[in-house]
CSV table of C-alpha atoms in Angstrom, one decimal:
chain,number,residue,atom,x,y,z
A,7,UNK,CA,127.7,58.0,63.3
A,8,UNK,CA,129.5,60.2,66.1
A,9,UNK,CA,132.0,57.6,66.5
A,10,UNK,CA,132.6,57.7,62.7
A,11,UNK,CA,133.5,61.1,62.8
A,12,UNK,CA,135.6,61.1,66.0
A,13,UNK,CA,137.3,58.4,64.7
A,14,UNK,CA,138.9,60.2,61.8
A,15,UNK,CA,141.3,62.2,63.9
A,16,UNK,CA,142.8,65.5,63.1
A,17,UNK,CA,143.8,66.8,59.4
A,18,UNK,CA,147.7,65.3,59.1
A,19,UNK,CA,150.3,67.7,58.4
A,20,UNK,CA,150.5,66.3,54.5
A,21,UNK,CA,146.9,67.1,54.1
A,22,UNK,CA,147.0,70.9,55.3
A,23,UNK,CA,149.9,71.8,53.3
A,24,UNK,CA,149.6,74.9,51.5
A,25,UNK,CA,151.7,74.4,48.4
A,26,UNK,CA,149.6,72.6,45.7
A,27,UNK,CA,150.7,68.8,45.3
A,28,UNK,CA,151.9,68.1,41.2
A,29,UNK,CA,149.0,65.1,41.0
A,30,UNK,CA,146.1,67.3,42.5
A,31,UNK,CA,143.5,65.8,39.2
A,32,UNK,CA,144.5,62.6,40.8
A,33,UNK,CA,144.2,63.8,44.2
A,34,UNK,CA,140.9,65.2,43.4
A,35,UNK,CA,139.8,62.2,42.5
A,36,UNK,CA,141.0,60.1,45.4
A,37,UNK,CA,138.8,62.9,47.5
A,38,UNK,CA,136.0,62.1,45.9
A,39,UNK,CA,136.2,58.7,45.7
A,40,UNK,CA,137.5,58.4,49.4
A,41,UNK,CA,133.9,60.7,49.9
A,42,UNK,CA,131.7,58.6,48.3
A,43,UNK,CA,133.0,55.6,50.5
A,44,UNK,CA,131.3,57.5,53.1
A,45,UNK,CA,127.8,57.6,51.8
A,46,UNK,CA,126.1,56.6,55.1
A,47,UNK,CA,127.7,59.6,56.9
A,48,UNK,CA,127.2,62.4,54.8
A,49,UNK,CA,123.5,61.3,53.9
A,50,UNK,CA,122.9,61.5,57.4
A,51,UNK,CA,124.5,64.8,58.2
A,52,UNK,CA,122.6,66.2,55.2
A,53,UNK,CA,119.3,64.4,56.5
A,54,UNK,CA,120.4,66.0,59.8
A,55,UNK,CA,121.1,69.7,58.8
A,56,UNK,CA,117.2,69.7,57.3
A,57,UNK,CA,115.7,68.2,60.4
A,58,UNK,CA,117.8,70.4,62.6
A,59,UNK,CA,116.6,73.4,60.7
A,60,UNK,CA,112.7,72.6,61.1
A,61,UNK,CA,113.1,70.7,64.7
A,62,UNK,CA,110.6,73.0,66.0
A,63,UNK,CA,108.1,73.6,62.7
A,64,UNK,CA,104.7,71.7,62.9
A,65,UNK,CA,105.5,71.6,59.0
A,66,UNK,CA,109.2,71.3,58.7
A,67,UNK,CA,110.4,71.7,55.0
A,68,UNK,CA,107.0,71.8,53.8
A,69,UNK,CA,106.9,75.3,54.3
A,70,UNK,CA,109.2,76.0,51.7
A,71,UNK,CA,107.1,74.3,49.8
A,72,UNK,CA,103.8,75.9,50.8
A,73,UNK,CA,105.7,79.3,50.3
A,74,UNK,CA,106.6,78.3,46.9
A,75,UNK,CA,103.1,77.0,46.0
A,76,UNK,CA,101.4,80.0,46.9
A,77,UNK,CA,103.6,82.1,45.1
A,78,UNK,CA,103.3,79.4,41.5
A,79,UNK,CA,100.1,80.0,42.4
A,80,UNK,CA,100.0,84.2,42.0
A,81,UNK,CA,101.8,84.5,39.5
A,82,UNK,CA,100.5,81.9,37.6
A,83,UNK,CA,97.0,83.5,37.7
A,84,UNK,CA,98.7,86.9,37.0
A,85,UNK,CA,101.0,85.8,34.5
A,86,UNK,CA,98.7,84.3,32.4
A,87,UNK,CA,96.2,87.1,31.9
A,88,UNK,CA,99.4,89.5,31.2
A,89,UNK,CA,100.9,86.7,28.4
A,90,UNK,CA,97.2,85.9,27.4
A,91,UNK,CA,97.8,82.1,27.5
A,92,UNK,CA,95.4,79.4,28.9
A,93,UNK,CA,95.8,78.8,32.8
A,94,UNK,CA,95.6,74.9,32.3
A,95,UNK,CA,98.9,75.8,30.1
A,96,UNK,CA,100.8,78.1,31.5
A,97,UNK,CA,100.6,76.7,35.2
A,98,UNK,CA,102.0,73.5,34.9
A,99,UNK,CA,105.4,75.3,33.1
A,100,UNK,CA,105.5,78.2,35.6
A,101,UNK,CA,105.7,75.4,38.4
A,102,UNK,CA,108.2,73.1,37.1
A,103,UNK,CA,110.1,76.2,35.7
A,104,UNK,CA,110.3,77.2,39.3
A,105,UNK,CA,110.9,74.1,41.2
A,106,UNK,CA,114.1,73.2,38.5
A,107,UNK,CA,115.0,76.9,38.9
A,108,UNK,CA,114.8,76.8,43.1
A,109,UNK,CA,117.0,73.5,42.6
A,110,UNK,CA,119.6,75.0,40.6
A,111,UNK,CA,119.8,78.8,42.1
A,112,UNK,CA,120.1,76.8,45.8
A,113,UNK,CA,122.8,74.6,44.5
A,114,UNK,CA,124.8,77.7,43.3
A,115,UNK,CA,124.1,79.8,45.9
A,116,UNK,CA,124.5,77.5,48.5
A,117,UNK,CA,127.9,76.2,46.7
A,118,UNK,CA,129.6,79.5,48.0
A,119,UNK,CA,129.1,78.2,51.7
A,120,UNK,CA,129.9,74.5,51.0
A,121,UNK,CA,133.5,75.2,53.4
A,122,UNK,CA,133.0,78.1,55.3
A,123,UNK,CA,130.2,76.8,56.7
A,124,UNK,CA,131.9,73.9,57.8
A,125,UNK,CA,134.9,75.5,59.0
A,126,UNK,CA,134.7,73.7,62.4
A,127,UNK,CA,134.5,70.4,61.0
A,128,UNK,CA,137.5,70.8,58.5
A,129,UNK,CA,140.2,72.3,61.1
A,130,UNK,CA,139.3,69.7,63.8
A,131,UNK,CA,138.3,66.5,61.7
A,132,UNK,CA,139.8,64.7,59.1
A,133,UNK,CA,137.7,63.6,56.7
A,134,UNK,CA,138.0,64.1,52.9
A,135,UNK,CA,136.7,67.7,51.8
A,136,UNK,CA,134.0,65.7,49.2
A,137,UNK,CA,132.0,65.0,52.2
A,138,UNK,CA,131.3,68.6,53.0
A,139,UNK,CA,130.3,68.9,49.0
A,140,UNK,CA,128.3,66.0,49.0
A,141,UNK,CA,126.3,66.4,52.0
A,142,UNK,CA,125.2,70.1,50.6
A,143,UNK,CA,124.7,68.5,47.0
A,144,UNK,CA,122.3,65.6,49.3
A,145,UNK,CA,120.9,68.6,51.2
A,146,UNK,CA,119.7,70.2,48.3
A,147,UNK,CA,117.8,67.3,47.1
A,148,UNK,CA,115.9,66.7,49.9
A,149,UNK,CA,114.4,70.4,49.8
A,150,UNK,CA,114.2,69.3,45.5
A,151,UNK,CA,111.7,66.5,46.8
A,152,UNK,CA,109.5,68.4,49.0
A,153,UNK,CA,109.0,70.9,46.4
A,154,UNK,CA,108.4,68.0,44.0
A,155,UNK,CA,105.1,67.4,46.0
A,156,UNK,CA,103.7,70.7,44.1
A,157,UNK,CA,104.2,69.0,40.6
A,158,UNK,CA,102.4,66.0,41.8
A,159,UNK,CA,100.0,68.7,42.6
A,160,UNK,CA,99.4,70.6,39.7
A,161,UNK,CA,99.8,67.5,37.5
A,162,UNK,CA,96.5,65.7,39.6
A,163,UNK,CA,95.1,69.3,39.3
A,164,UNK,CA,95.2,70.2,35.7
A,165,UNK,CA,95.5,66.4,34.1
A,166,UNK,CA,99.1,66.1,33.2
A,167,UNK,CA,99.7,63.0,31.4
A,168,UNK,CA,103.5,62.7,30.8
A,169,UNK,CA,103.9,59.2,29.8
A,170,UNK,CA,106.5,57.1,30.2
A,171,UNK,CA,108.8,59.4,29.2
A,172,UNK,CA,109.0,61.1,32.7
A,173,UNK,CA,111.3,58.8,33.8
A,174,UNK,CA,113.7,60.6,31.9
A,175,UNK,CA,113.1,63.5,34.7
A,176,UNK,CA,115.6,61.0,36.9
A,177,UNK,CA,119.0,61.5,34.7
A,178,UNK,CA,118.1,65.2,34.4
A,179,UNK,CA,118.0,65.8,37.8
A,180,UNK,CA,121.4,63.5,38.3
A,181,UNK,CA,123.0,65.8,35.7
A,182,UNK,CA,121.7,69.1,37.6
A,183,UNK,CA,122.8,67.5,41.4
A,184,UNK,CA,126.3,66.0,39.5
A,185,UNK,CA,126.7,69.6,38.1
A,186,UNK,CA,125.6,71.0,41.6
A,187,UNK,CA,129.0,69.3,43.2
A,188,UNK,CA,131.0,70.5,40.3
A,189,UNK,CA,129.9,74.0,41.1
A,190,UNK,CA,131.2,73.3,44.9
A,191,UNK,CA,134.5,72.5,43.9
A,192,UNK,CA,135.1,75.4,42.1
A,193,UNK,CA,133.0,78.2,44.3
A,194,UNK,CA,133.7,76.5,47.8
A,195,UNK,CA,137.6,77.1,47.4
A,196,UNK,CA,136.9,80.6,45.6
A,197,UNK,CA,134.5,81.6,48.2
A,198,UNK,CA,136.6,80.6,51.2
A,199,UNK,CA,139.5,82.4,49.6
A,200,UNK,CA,137.9,85.3,49.0
A,201,UNK,CA,134.5,86.6,50.6
A,202,UNK,CA,132.9,89.3,48.1
A,203,UNK,CA,132.5,86.1,45.7
A,204,UNK,CA,129.4,84.7,47.5
A,205,UNK,CA,127.9,88.3,47.0
A,206,UNK,CA,128.5,88.3,42.9
A,207,UNK,CA,127.2,84.9,42.4
A,208,UNK,CA,124.0,85.9,44.2
A,209,UNK,CA,123.8,88.8,42.1
A,210,UNK,CA,124.1,87.1,39.0
A,211,UNK,CA,121.7,84.4,39.7
A,212,UNK,CA,119.3,86.6,40.8
A,213,UNK,CA,119.6,88.6,37.1
A,214,UNK,CA,120.1,85.4,35.4
A,215,UNK,CA,116.4,84.3,36.8
A,216,UNK,CA,115.0,87.0,34.4
A,217,UNK,CA,117.0,85.8,31.6
A,218,UNK,CA,115.9,82.0,31.9
A,219,UNK,CA,112.5,81.0,30.6
A,220,UNK,CA,110.6,80.4,33.9
A,221,UNK,CA,108.0,82.7,34.1
A,222,UNK,CA,107.8,82.8,30.0
A,223,UNK,CA,108.2,80.8,27.3
A,224,UNK,CA,111.0,80.8,25.0
A,225,UNK,CA,108.6,80.5,21.8
A,226,UNK,CA,107.8,84.4,23.1
A,227,UNK,CA,111.5,85.3,21.4
A,228,UNK,CA,111.7,83.7,18.6
A,229,UNK,CA,113.2,86.1,16.3
A,230,UNK,CA,116.5,86.4,19.3
A,231,UNK,CA,116.3,82.2,19.6
A,232,UNK,CA,120.2,82.6,20.1
A,233,UNK,CA,119.5,84.5,23.0
A,234,UNK,CA,117.8,81.2,24.7
A,235,UNK,CA,120.4,79.4,23.3
A,236,UNK,CA,122.9,80.5,24.6
A,237,UNK,CA,121.4,80.1,27.8
A,238,UNK,CA,122.6,77.6,30.1
A,239,UNK,CA,120.0,77.4,32.8
A,240,UNK,CA,117.9,76.6,30.1
A,241,UNK,CA,118.8,73.9,28.9
A,242,UNK,CA,119.7,72.3,32.8
A,243,UNK,CA,115.7,73.4,32.9
A,244,UNK,CA,114.6,72.3,29.9
A,245,UNK,CA,115.7,68.4,30.3
A,246,UNK,CA,113.5,68.5,33.3
A,247,UNK,CA,110.8,70.2,32.2
A,248,UNK,CA,109.9,68.2,28.9
A,249,UNK,CA,109.3,65.1,30.2
A,250,UNK,CA,107.3,66.4,33.5
A,251,UNK,CA,105.2,68.0,31.1
A,252,UNK,CA,105.1,65.5,28.6
A,253,UNK,CA,106.2,67.4,25.7
A,254,UNK,CA,108.6,66.1,23.6
A,255,UNK,CA,112.0,65.8,24.8
A,256,UNK,CA,114.7,67.9,22.4
A,257,UNK,CA,118.1,66.2,21.6
A,258,UNK,CA,119.5,70.0,21.8
A,259,UNK,CA,119.1,70.4,24.9
A,260,UNK,CA,120.8,66.9,26.3
A,261,UNK,CA,123.9,67.4,24.1
A,262,UNK,CA,124.2,71.0,25.4
A,263,UNK,CA,123.6,69.6,29.2
A,264,UNK,CA,126.3,66.7,28.3
A,265,UNK,CA,129.1,69.0,27.2
A,266,UNK,CA,128.7,71.4,29.7
A,267,UNK,CA,129.0,68.8,32.2
A,268,UNK,CA,131.7,67.3,30.5
A,269,UNK,CA,134.1,70.5,30.5
A,270,UNK,CA,132.7,71.9,33.7
A,271,UNK,CA,133.6,68.4,35.4
A,272,UNK,CA,137.2,68.2,34.1
A,273,UNK,CA,137.6,71.7,34.9
A,274,UNK,CA,136.1,71.5,38.5
A,275,UNK,CA,138.5,68.6,38.9
A,276,UNK,CA,141.7,70.7,37.9
A,277,UNK,CA,140.8,74.0,40.0
A,278,UNK,CA,139.9,71.8,42.9
A,279,UNK,CA,142.8,69.3,43.0
A,280,UNK,CA,145.3,72.8,42.5
A,281,UNK,CA,143.9,74.5,45.7
A,282,UNK,CA,142.2,71.7,47.8
A,283,UNK,CA,145.3,71.5,50.3
A,284,UNK,CA,144.4,75.4,51.2
A,285,UNK,CA,140.5,75.3,52.1
A,286,UNK,CA,141.5,74.7,55.8
A,287,UNK,CA,143.7,77.8,55.8
A,288,UNK,CA,141.2,80.0,53.7
A,289,UNK,CA,137.8,78.0,55.5
């Protein structure tokens, strides 16, 4: 794997040109294609980062799972009483919402550091920049899969029977990961150029947590449904939460997510193509 990295050499002068190329959109697509071709590399790097972070820990990444499980259990007991809801109905709802929010917020917050955190690699090794974004998204998915153990425990403990519809969670999580890549294509270059962006994004994500139905039910705002429907985070959480809980899948959530994915994908590719060649100078 090290030989594969070293064999790429250093960035060429054409790759490091500060001026954006006229074919930026096509160049961005080529960069993504070349990055996908190095699947073995970014899968290895992403998994290595997780292992290195918890190299001397007995439980490894499961410390995150344990802490989140304790938090979910505590909040479930507390808020089920505050909201006057049955714990058997509320805690699974809270658990899945928390797990999905942790993935979404982790992707958004981490996207700000995808290039600044890899500045040494970017300046010294000639690789498609998309490798760093793909590695980052894969890293977040690995953490998510560890946290997903909480859902398995809750499903068994509370007798959830989601049925075959649970398979819809797979494309739902795939769409979240894909949008995470698109977000990294925008926030990565922006944060490398303007170092205040990560702090701004962090504050916005904090506020959106309380405005998104994670610890409260959307039905509790029945007279203000527009407030929930205009929240994109709500739709991304619901397309995964509904099948995992065995609830009826709502087409409106999927339509909203697909529309957001299409718009964000085109915008992110255009933005990334415009500023891709400047990232080596900013990181």
